[in-house]
Amino acid sequence: KTKAIQERLPGYRVKMGFGLHFGWAVEGAIGTSTKIDASYLSPHVNMSSRLEGATKQYGVEILFSEEVYHLLSPEVGELCRMVDRVTVKGSIRPLCLYTYDVPACASDGGPLPDIEADRISDAEMSSTEFFMRVQPGTDVEFRCKFKAALAHYLGGELGAQRNWTLAEKELNECLQIVPNDGPSRAILNYMMATRNKWVPEGHEKWEGFRPLDEK
């Protein structure tokens, strides 16, 4: 919101997305005798990159894998929500995706005071204390409703209990509560795009996940 930037580009905003994954990586120096950069080689690094790209598709600021989710404390995990189960290019193993609904600052109409970052947290504060102070931008009621919609969309581990008709209804109810909810829109868009493939529940080959084709 720098005045000089807004004068040249009215309404300009910076929007960032972060993809988080956990796994091994090999660090090494790559370059020439005049320039060397440190780099990390691992399929897990590629996964993080794909999740970062997928934040645009899901309309969220943070998207992380189930490997990261399982590292969280139970208290912090309760503040997050699962948003989909997908396979990514180069992998056939379904991966559960999660997000934390980052609260907006007061200047953007949100609940988080416009204060300096060092007043929100410090080096001595645990992650649990931080998340207790910075509550997600959605409430428990909304997250429970979305969880129910996601369950009907996925249909269990193998997709056998899928009920997209009910999932569509519940996701639209979620959008009535939070009109700009990215994950709700992303799943609805997927279901709408494949509507012509819908068949009565229990008679299709839906396996409880979908390919994440977009980068």
PDB file of C-alpha atoms in Angstrom:
ATOM      1  CA  LYS A   1       0.000   0.000   0.000  1.00  0.00           C
ATOM      2  CA  THR A   2       2.931   2.311  -0.660  1.00  0.00           C
ATOM      3  CA  LYS A   3       1.593   5.685  -1.706  1.00  0.00           C
ATOM      4  CA  ALA A   4       3.972   6.035  -4.679  1.00  0.00           C
ATOM      5  CA  ILE A   5       2.961   2.613  -6.053  1.00  0.00           C
ATOM      6  CA  GLN A   6      -0.754   3.289  -5.589  1.00  0.00           C
ATOM      7  CA  GLU A   7      -0.430   6.603  -7.409  1.00  0.00           C
ATOM      8  CA  ARG A   8       1.114   4.857 -10.427  1.00  0.00           C
ATOM      9  CA  LEU A   9      -0.928   1.631 -10.192  1.00  0.00           C
ATOM     10  CA  PRO A  10      -4.210   2.319  -8.383  1.00  0.00           C
ATOM     11  CA  GLY A  11      -5.534  -0.754  -6.616  1.00  0.00           C
ATOM     12  CA  TYR A  12      -2.290  -2.705  -7.081  1.00  0.00           C
ATOM     13  CA  ARG A  13      -1.880  -5.569  -4.587  1.00  0.00           C
ATOM     14  CA  VAL A  14       0.731  -8.247  -4.026  1.00  0.00           C
ATOM     15  CA  LYS A  15      -0.700 -11.727  -3.617  1.00  0.00           C
ATOM     16  CA  MET A  16       1.515 -14.616  -2.547  1.00  0.00           C
ATOM     17  CA  GLY A  17       0.971 -18.354  -2.206  1.00  0.00           C
ATOM     18  CA  PHE A  18       2.997 -20.874  -0.199  1.00  0.00           C
ATOM     19  CA  GLY A  19       3.248 -24.630  -0.746  1.00  0.00           C
ATOM     20  CA  LEU A  20       4.540 -26.770   2.127  1.00  0.00           C
ATOM     21  CA  HIS A  21       5.649 -30.405   2.027  1.00  0.00           C
ATOM     22  CA  PHE A  22       7.899 -32.534   4.227  1.00  0.00           C
ATOM     23  CA  GLY A  23      10.501 -35.054   3.069  1.00  0.00           C
ATOM     24  CA  TRP A  24      14.168 -35.691   2.356  1.00  0.00           C
ATOM     25  CA  ALA A  25      16.275 -33.612  -0.032  1.00  0.00           C
ATOM     26  CA  VAL A  26      19.867 -33.507  -1.236  1.00  0.00           C
ATOM     27  CA  GLU A  27      21.592 -30.132  -1.007  1.00  0.00           C
ATOM     28  CA  GLY A  28      24.424 -29.334  -3.360  1.00  0.00           C
ATOM     29  CA  ALA A  29      26.332 -26.549  -5.064  1.00  0.00           C
ATOM     30  CA  ILE A  30      25.595 -26.001  -8.747  1.00  0.00           C
ATOM     31  CA  GLY A  31      27.348 -23.527 -11.009  1.00  0.00           C
ATOM     32  CA  THR A  32      30.730 -22.540 -12.392  1.00  0.00           C
ATOM     33  CA  SER A  33      34.034 -21.294 -11.032  1.00  0.00           C
ATOM     34  CA  THR A  34      32.636 -17.739 -11.063  1.00  0.00           C
ATOM     35  CA  LYS A  35      29.111 -18.311  -9.755  1.00  0.00           C
ATOM     36  CA  ILE A  36      27.775 -21.014  -7.482  1.00  0.00           C
ATOM     37  CA  ASP A  37      24.261 -21.442  -6.114  1.00  0.00           C
ATOM     38  CA  ALA A  38      22.980 -23.889  -3.544  1.00  0.00           C
ATOM     39  CA  SER A  39      20.161 -26.095  -4.794  1.00  0.00           C
ATOM     40  CA  TYR A  40      17.985 -28.890  -3.447  1.00  0.00           C
ATOM     41  CA  LEU A  41      17.171 -32.033  -5.408  1.00  0.00           C
ATOM     42  CA  SER A  42      14.263 -34.228  -4.364  1.00  0.00           C
ATOM     43  CA  PRO A  43      10.779 -35.248  -5.492  1.00  0.00           C
ATOM     44  CA  HIS A  44       9.618 -33.577  -2.277  1.00  0.00           C
ATOM     45  CA  VAL A  45      10.980 -30.244  -3.495  1.00  0.00           C
ATOM     46  CA  ASN A  46       8.965 -30.693  -6.690  1.00  0.00           C
ATOM     47  CA  MET A  47       5.896 -31.463  -4.581  1.00  0.00           C
ATOM     48  CA  SER A  48       6.279 -28.202  -2.668  1.00  0.00           C
ATOM     49  CA  SER A  49       6.506 -26.346  -5.969  1.00  0.00           C
ATOM     50  CA  ARG A  50       3.335 -27.993  -7.263  1.00  0.00           C
ATOM     51  CA  LEU A  51       1.469 -27.146  -4.070  1.00  0.00           C
ATOM     52  CA  GLU A  52       2.607 -23.534  -4.340  1.00  0.00           C
ATOM     53  CA  GLY A  53       1.204 -23.416  -7.875  1.00  0.00           C
ATOM     54  CA  ALA A  54      -2.041 -25.025  -6.740  1.00  0.00           C
ATOM     55  CA  THR A  55      -2.722 -22.223  -4.248  1.00  0.00           C
ATOM     56  CA  LYS A  56      -4.026 -20.251  -7.242  1.00  0.00           C
ATOM     57  CA  GLN A  57      -6.438 -23.050  -8.174  1.00  0.00           C
ATOM     58  CA  TYR A  58      -7.779 -23.358  -4.625  1.00  0.00           C
ATOM     59  CA  GLY A  59      -7.731 -19.632  -3.918  1.00  0.00           C
ATOM     60  CA  VAL A  60      -5.746 -19.994  -0.698  1.00  0.00           C
ATOM     61  CA  GLU A  61      -2.530 -18.451   0.596  1.00  0.00           C
ATOM     62  CA  ILE A  62      -1.167 -21.641   2.148  1.00  0.00           C
ATOM     63  CA  LEU A  63      -1.528 -25.194   0.850  1.00  0.00           C
ATOM     64  CA  PHE A  64       0.234 -28.081   2.553  1.00  0.00           C
ATOM     65  CA  SER A  65       0.395 -31.846   2.336  1.00  0.00           C
ATOM     66  CA  GLU A  66      -0.733 -34.451   4.823  1.00  0.00           C
ATOM     67  CA  GLU A  67       2.942 -35.022   5.714  1.00  0.00           C
ATOM     68  CA  VAL A  68       3.097 -31.470   7.066  1.00  0.00           C
ATOM     69  CA  TYR A  69      -0.341 -31.758   8.675  1.00  0.00           C
ATOM     70  CA  HIS A  70       0.767 -34.787  10.706  1.00  0.00           C
ATOM     71  CA  LEU A  71       3.641 -32.718  12.136  1.00  0.00           C
ATOM     72  CA  LEU A  72       1.224 -30.220  13.674  1.00  0.00           C
ATOM     73  CA  SER A  73       0.038 -30.395  17.259  1.00  0.00           C
ATOM     74  CA  PRO A  74      -3.596 -31.517  17.722  1.00  0.00           C
ATOM     75  CA  GLU A  75      -4.524 -27.976  18.784  1.00  0.00           C
ATOM     76  CA  VAL A  76      -3.106 -26.407  15.618  1.00  0.00           C
ATOM     77  CA  GLY A  77      -4.459 -29.201  13.428  1.00  0.00           C
ATOM     78  CA  GLU A  78      -7.981 -28.353  14.612  1.00  0.00           C
ATOM     79  CA  LEU A  79      -7.560 -24.868  13.143  1.00  0.00           C
ATOM     80  CA  CYS A  80      -6.752 -26.227   9.676  1.00  0.00           C
ATOM     81  CA  ARG A  81      -9.013 -27.937   7.170  1.00  0.00           C
ATOM     82  CA  MET A  82      -8.578 -30.600   4.530  1.00  0.00           C
ATOM     83  CA  VAL A  83      -9.564 -29.241   1.106  1.00  0.00           C
ATOM     84  CA  ASP A  84      -9.087 -32.136  -1.335  1.00  0.00           C
ATOM     85  CA  ARG A  85      -7.448 -35.472  -2.107  1.00  0.00           C
ATOM     86  CA  VAL A  86      -5.455 -35.544  -5.328  1.00  0.00           C
ATOM     87  CA  THR A  87      -2.682 -37.168  -7.315  1.00  0.00           C
ATOM     88  CA  VAL A  88       0.000 -34.982  -8.858  1.00  0.00           C
ATOM     89  CA  LYS A  89       1.997 -35.499 -12.039  1.00  0.00           C
ATOM     90  CA  GLY A  90       4.671 -38.109 -11.522  1.00  0.00           C
ATOM     91  CA  SER A  91       2.909 -39.811  -8.611  1.00  0.00           C
ATOM     92  CA  ILE A  92       0.046 -42.288  -8.338  1.00  0.00           C
ATOM     93  CA  ARG A  93      -0.349 -42.043  -4.552  1.00  0.00           C
ATOM     94  CA  PRO A  94      -3.354 -39.958  -3.455  1.00  0.00           C
ATOM     95  CA  LEU A  95      -2.333 -36.989  -1.350  1.00  0.00           C
ATOM     96  CA  CYS A  96      -4.571 -35.116   1.098  1.00  0.00           C
ATOM     97  CA  LEU A  97      -4.279 -31.334   0.860  1.00  0.00           C
ATOM     98  CA  TYR A  98      -4.848 -28.924   3.749  1.00  0.00           C
ATOM     99  CA  THR A  99      -4.985 -25.193   4.283  1.00  0.00           C
ATOM    100  CA  TYR A 100      -5.008 -22.687   7.103  1.00  0.00           C
ATOM    101  CA  ASP A 101      -7.478 -19.876   6.467  1.00  0.00           C
ATOM    102  CA  VAL A 102      -5.180 -16.892   6.926  1.00  0.00           C
ATOM    103  CA  PRO A 103      -7.124 -14.060   8.593  1.00  0.00           C
ATOM    104  CA  ALA A 104      -7.252 -10.701   6.842  1.00  0.00           C
ATOM    105  CA  CYS A 105      -5.881  -7.556   8.463  1.00  0.00           C
ATOM    106  CA  ALA A 106      -8.212  -4.850   9.720  1.00  0.00           C
ATOM    107  CA  SER A 107      -7.303  -2.595   6.785  1.00  0.00           C
ATOM    108  CA  ASP A 108      -8.728  -5.299   4.476  1.00  0.00           C
ATOM    109  CA  GLY A 109     -11.864  -5.740   6.548  1.00  0.00           C
ATOM    110  CA  GLY A 110     -10.516  -8.641   8.600  1.00  0.00           C
ATOM    111  CA  PRO A 111     -10.139  -9.272  12.338  1.00  0.00           C
ATOM    112  CA  LEU A 112      -6.343  -9.137  12.583  1.00  0.00           C
ATOM    113  CA  PRO A 113      -5.050  -5.771  13.892  1.00  0.00           C
ATOM    114  CA  ASP A 114      -2.702  -3.874  11.592  1.00  0.00           C
ATOM    115  CA  ILE A 115       0.366  -4.200  13.775  1.00  0.00           C
ATOM    116  CA  GLU A 116       3.976  -5.063  13.132  1.00  0.00           C
ATOM    117  CA  ALA A 117       4.795  -8.769  12.756  1.00  0.00           C
ATOM    118  CA  ASP A 118       7.197  -8.719  15.712  1.00  0.00           C
ATOM    119  CA  ARG A 119       4.299  -7.770  17.959  1.00  0.00           C
ATOM    120  CA  ILE A 120       2.307 -10.827  16.869  1.00  0.00           C
ATOM    121  CA  SER A 121       5.031 -13.364  17.538  1.00  0.00           C
ATOM    122  CA  ASP A 122       8.576 -13.629  18.864  1.00  0.00           C
ATOM    123  CA  ALA A 123      11.342 -16.190  19.006  1.00  0.00           C
ATOM    124  CA  GLU A 124      10.185 -17.483  22.388  1.00  0.00           C
ATOM    125  CA  MET A 125       6.586 -18.114  21.304  1.00  0.00           C
ATOM    126  CA  SER A 126       5.612 -21.683  20.426  1.00  0.00           C
ATOM    127  CA  SER A 127       3.700 -22.427  17.240  1.00  0.00           C
ATOM    128  CA  THR A 128       0.673 -23.393  19.328  1.00  0.00           C
ATOM    129  CA  GLU A 129       0.731 -20.036  21.119  1.00  0.00           C
ATOM    130  CA  PHE A 130       1.052 -18.225  17.791  1.00  0.00           C
ATOM    131  CA  PHE A 131      -1.962 -19.976  16.256  1.00  0.00           C
ATOM    132  CA  MET A 132      -3.992 -19.403  19.371  1.00  0.00           C
ATOM    133  CA  ARG A 133      -3.294 -15.703  18.981  1.00  0.00           C
ATOM    134  CA  VAL A 134      -3.785 -15.599  15.201  1.00  0.00           C
ATOM    135  CA  GLN A 135      -7.065 -17.484  14.766  1.00  0.00           C
ATOM    136  CA  PRO A 136      -8.110 -18.623  11.260  1.00  0.00           C
ATOM    137  CA  GLY A 137     -10.325 -16.431   9.131  1.00  0.00           C
ATOM    138  CA  THR A 138     -13.160 -19.008   9.231  1.00  0.00           C
ATOM    139  CA  ASP A 139     -15.112 -20.153  12.282  1.00  0.00           C
ATOM    140  CA  VAL A 140     -15.693 -23.664  13.597  1.00  0.00           C
ATOM    141  CA  GLU A 141     -19.236 -23.841  12.187  1.00  0.00           C
ATOM    142  CA  PHE A 142     -18.044 -23.084   8.666  1.00  0.00           C
ATOM    143  CA  ARG A 143     -15.166 -25.563   8.848  1.00  0.00           C
ATOM    144  CA  CYS A 144     -17.522 -28.307  10.078  1.00  0.00           C
ATOM    145  CA  LYS A 145     -19.949 -27.617   7.225  1.00  0.00           C
ATOM    146  CA  PHE A 146     -17.126 -27.699   4.683  1.00  0.00           C
ATOM    147  CA  LYS A 147     -15.814 -30.937   6.214  1.00  0.00           C
ATOM    148  CA  ALA A 148     -19.215 -32.561   5.715  1.00  0.00           C
ATOM    149  CA  ALA A 149     -19.363 -31.361   2.099  1.00  0.00           C
ATOM    150  CA  LEU A 150     -15.854 -32.659   1.436  1.00  0.00           C
ATOM    151  CA  ALA A 151     -16.758 -36.053   2.909  1.00  0.00           C
ATOM    152  CA  HIS A 152     -19.724 -36.369   0.538  1.00  0.00           C
ATOM    153  CA  TYR A 153     -17.557 -35.259  -2.379  1.00  0.00           C
ATOM    154  CA  LEU A 154     -14.725 -37.719  -1.659  1.00  0.00           C
ATOM    155  CA  GLY A 155     -16.958 -40.595  -0.583  1.00  0.00           C
ATOM    156  CA  GLY A 156     -14.548 -42.229   1.822  1.00  0.00           C
ATOM    157  CA  GLU A 157     -11.095 -43.660   1.224  1.00  0.00           C
ATOM    158  CA  LEU A 158     -12.184 -45.549  -1.911  1.00  0.00           C
ATOM    159  CA  GLY A 159     -14.971 -43.196  -2.973  1.00  0.00           C
ATOM    160  CA  ALA A 160     -17.731 -45.771  -2.489  1.00  0.00           C
ATOM    161  CA  GLN A 161     -19.922 -43.394  -0.427  1.00  0.00           C
ATOM    162  CA  ARG A 162     -19.682 -40.509  -2.864  1.00  0.00           C
ATOM    163  CA  ASN A 163     -22.726 -38.231  -3.023  1.00  0.00           C
ATOM    164  CA  TRP A 164     -21.965 -35.304  -5.294  1.00  0.00           C
ATOM    165  CA  THR A 165     -25.559 -34.098  -5.341  1.00  0.00           C
ATOM    166  CA  LEU A 166     -25.447 -33.505  -1.589  1.00  0.00           C
ATOM    167  CA  ALA A 167     -21.869 -32.210  -1.783  1.00  0.00           C
ATOM    168  CA  GLU A 168     -22.903 -29.607  -4.354  1.00  0.00           C
ATOM    169  CA  LYS A 169     -25.735 -28.430  -2.109  1.00  0.00           C
ATOM    170  CA  GLU A 170     -23.494 -28.188   0.954  1.00  0.00           C
ATOM    171  CA  LEU A 171     -20.695 -26.405  -0.884  1.00  0.00           C
ATOM    172  CA  ASN A 172     -23.143 -23.787  -2.123  1.00  0.00           C
ATOM    173  CA  GLU A 173     -24.251 -23.344   1.490  1.00  0.00           C
ATOM    174  CA  CYS A 174     -20.598 -22.801   2.403  1.00  0.00           C
ATOM    175  CA  LEU A 175     -20.379 -20.066  -0.232  1.00  0.00           C
ATOM    176  CA  GLN A 176     -23.401 -18.362   1.288  1.00  0.00           C
ATOM    177  CA  ILE A 177     -21.413 -18.093   4.523  1.00  0.00           C
ATOM    178  CA  VAL A 178     -18.026 -17.247   2.947  1.00  0.00           C
ATOM    179  CA  PRO A 179     -18.727 -16.048  -0.627  1.00  0.00           C
ATOM    180  CA  ASN A 180     -15.063 -15.942  -1.643  1.00  0.00           C
ATOM    181  CA  ASP A 181     -14.046 -19.352  -0.278  1.00  0.00           C
ATOM    182  CA  GLY A 182     -11.574 -20.722  -2.808  1.00  0.00           C
ATOM    183  CA  PRO A 183     -11.657 -24.453  -1.916  1.00  0.00           C
ATOM    184  CA  SER A 184     -15.478 -24.560  -2.143  1.00  0.00           C
ATOM    185  CA  ARG A 185     -15.372 -22.945  -5.572  1.00  0.00           C
ATOM    186  CA  ALA A 186     -12.526 -25.185  -6.751  1.00  0.00           C
ATOM    187  CA  ILE A 187     -14.430 -28.386  -5.936  1.00  0.00           C
ATOM    188  CA  LEU A 188     -17.687 -27.032  -7.372  1.00  0.00           C
ATOM    189  CA  ASN A 189     -15.869 -26.051 -10.573  1.00  0.00           C
ATOM    190  CA  TYR A 190     -14.432 -29.556 -10.859  1.00  0.00           C
ATOM    191  CA  MET A 191     -17.825 -31.172 -10.361  1.00  0.00           C
ATOM    192  CA  MET A 192     -19.416 -28.801 -12.883  1.00  0.00           C
ATOM    193  CA  ALA A 193     -16.672 -29.521 -15.424  1.00  0.00           C
ATOM    194  CA  THR A 194     -17.303 -33.254 -15.122  1.00  0.00           C
ATOM    195  CA  ARG A 195     -21.098 -33.066 -14.784  1.00  0.00           C
ATOM    196  CA  ASN A 196     -21.628 -34.879 -18.080  1.00  0.00           C
ATOM    197  CA  LYS A 197     -19.741 -37.842 -16.592  1.00  0.00           C
ATOM    198  CA  TRP A 198     -21.953 -38.063 -13.528  1.00  0.00           C
ATOM    199  CA  VAL A 199     -23.804 -41.355 -13.090  1.00  0.00           C
ATOM    200  CA  PRO A 200     -25.869 -42.590 -10.139  1.00  0.00           C
ATOM    201  CA  GLU A 201     -23.747 -42.860  -7.019  1.00  0.00           C
ATOM    202  CA  GLY A 202     -22.302 -46.325  -6.563  1.00  0.00           C
ATOM    203  CA  HIS A 203     -22.115 -47.095 -10.301  1.00  0.00           C
ATOM    204  CA  GLU A 204     -19.028 -45.132 -11.309  1.00  0.00           C
ATOM    205  CA  LYS A 205     -15.299 -45.688 -10.987  1.00  0.00           C
ATOM    206  CA  TRP A 206     -14.714 -42.706  -8.730  1.00  0.00           C
ATOM    207  CA  GLU A 207     -11.920 -43.698  -6.341  1.00  0.00           C
ATOM    208  CA  GLY A 208     -12.092 -40.844  -3.845  1.00  0.00           C
ATOM    209  CA  PHE A 209      -9.489 -38.562  -5.429  1.00  0.00           C
ATOM    210  CA  ARG A 210      -8.807 -36.659  -8.624  1.00  0.00           C
ATOM    211  CA  PRO A 211      -5.721 -35.747 -10.649  1.00  0.00           C
ATOM    212  CA  LEU A 212      -4.348 -32.279 -10.031  1.00  0.00           C
ATOM    213  CA  ASP A 213      -3.523 -31.374 -13.609  1.00  0.00           C
ATOM    214  CA  GLU A 214      -3.093 -27.622 -13.297  1.00  0.00           C
ATOM    215  CA  LYS A 215       0.285 -26.212 -12.248  1.00  0.00           C
TER     216      LYS A 215
END
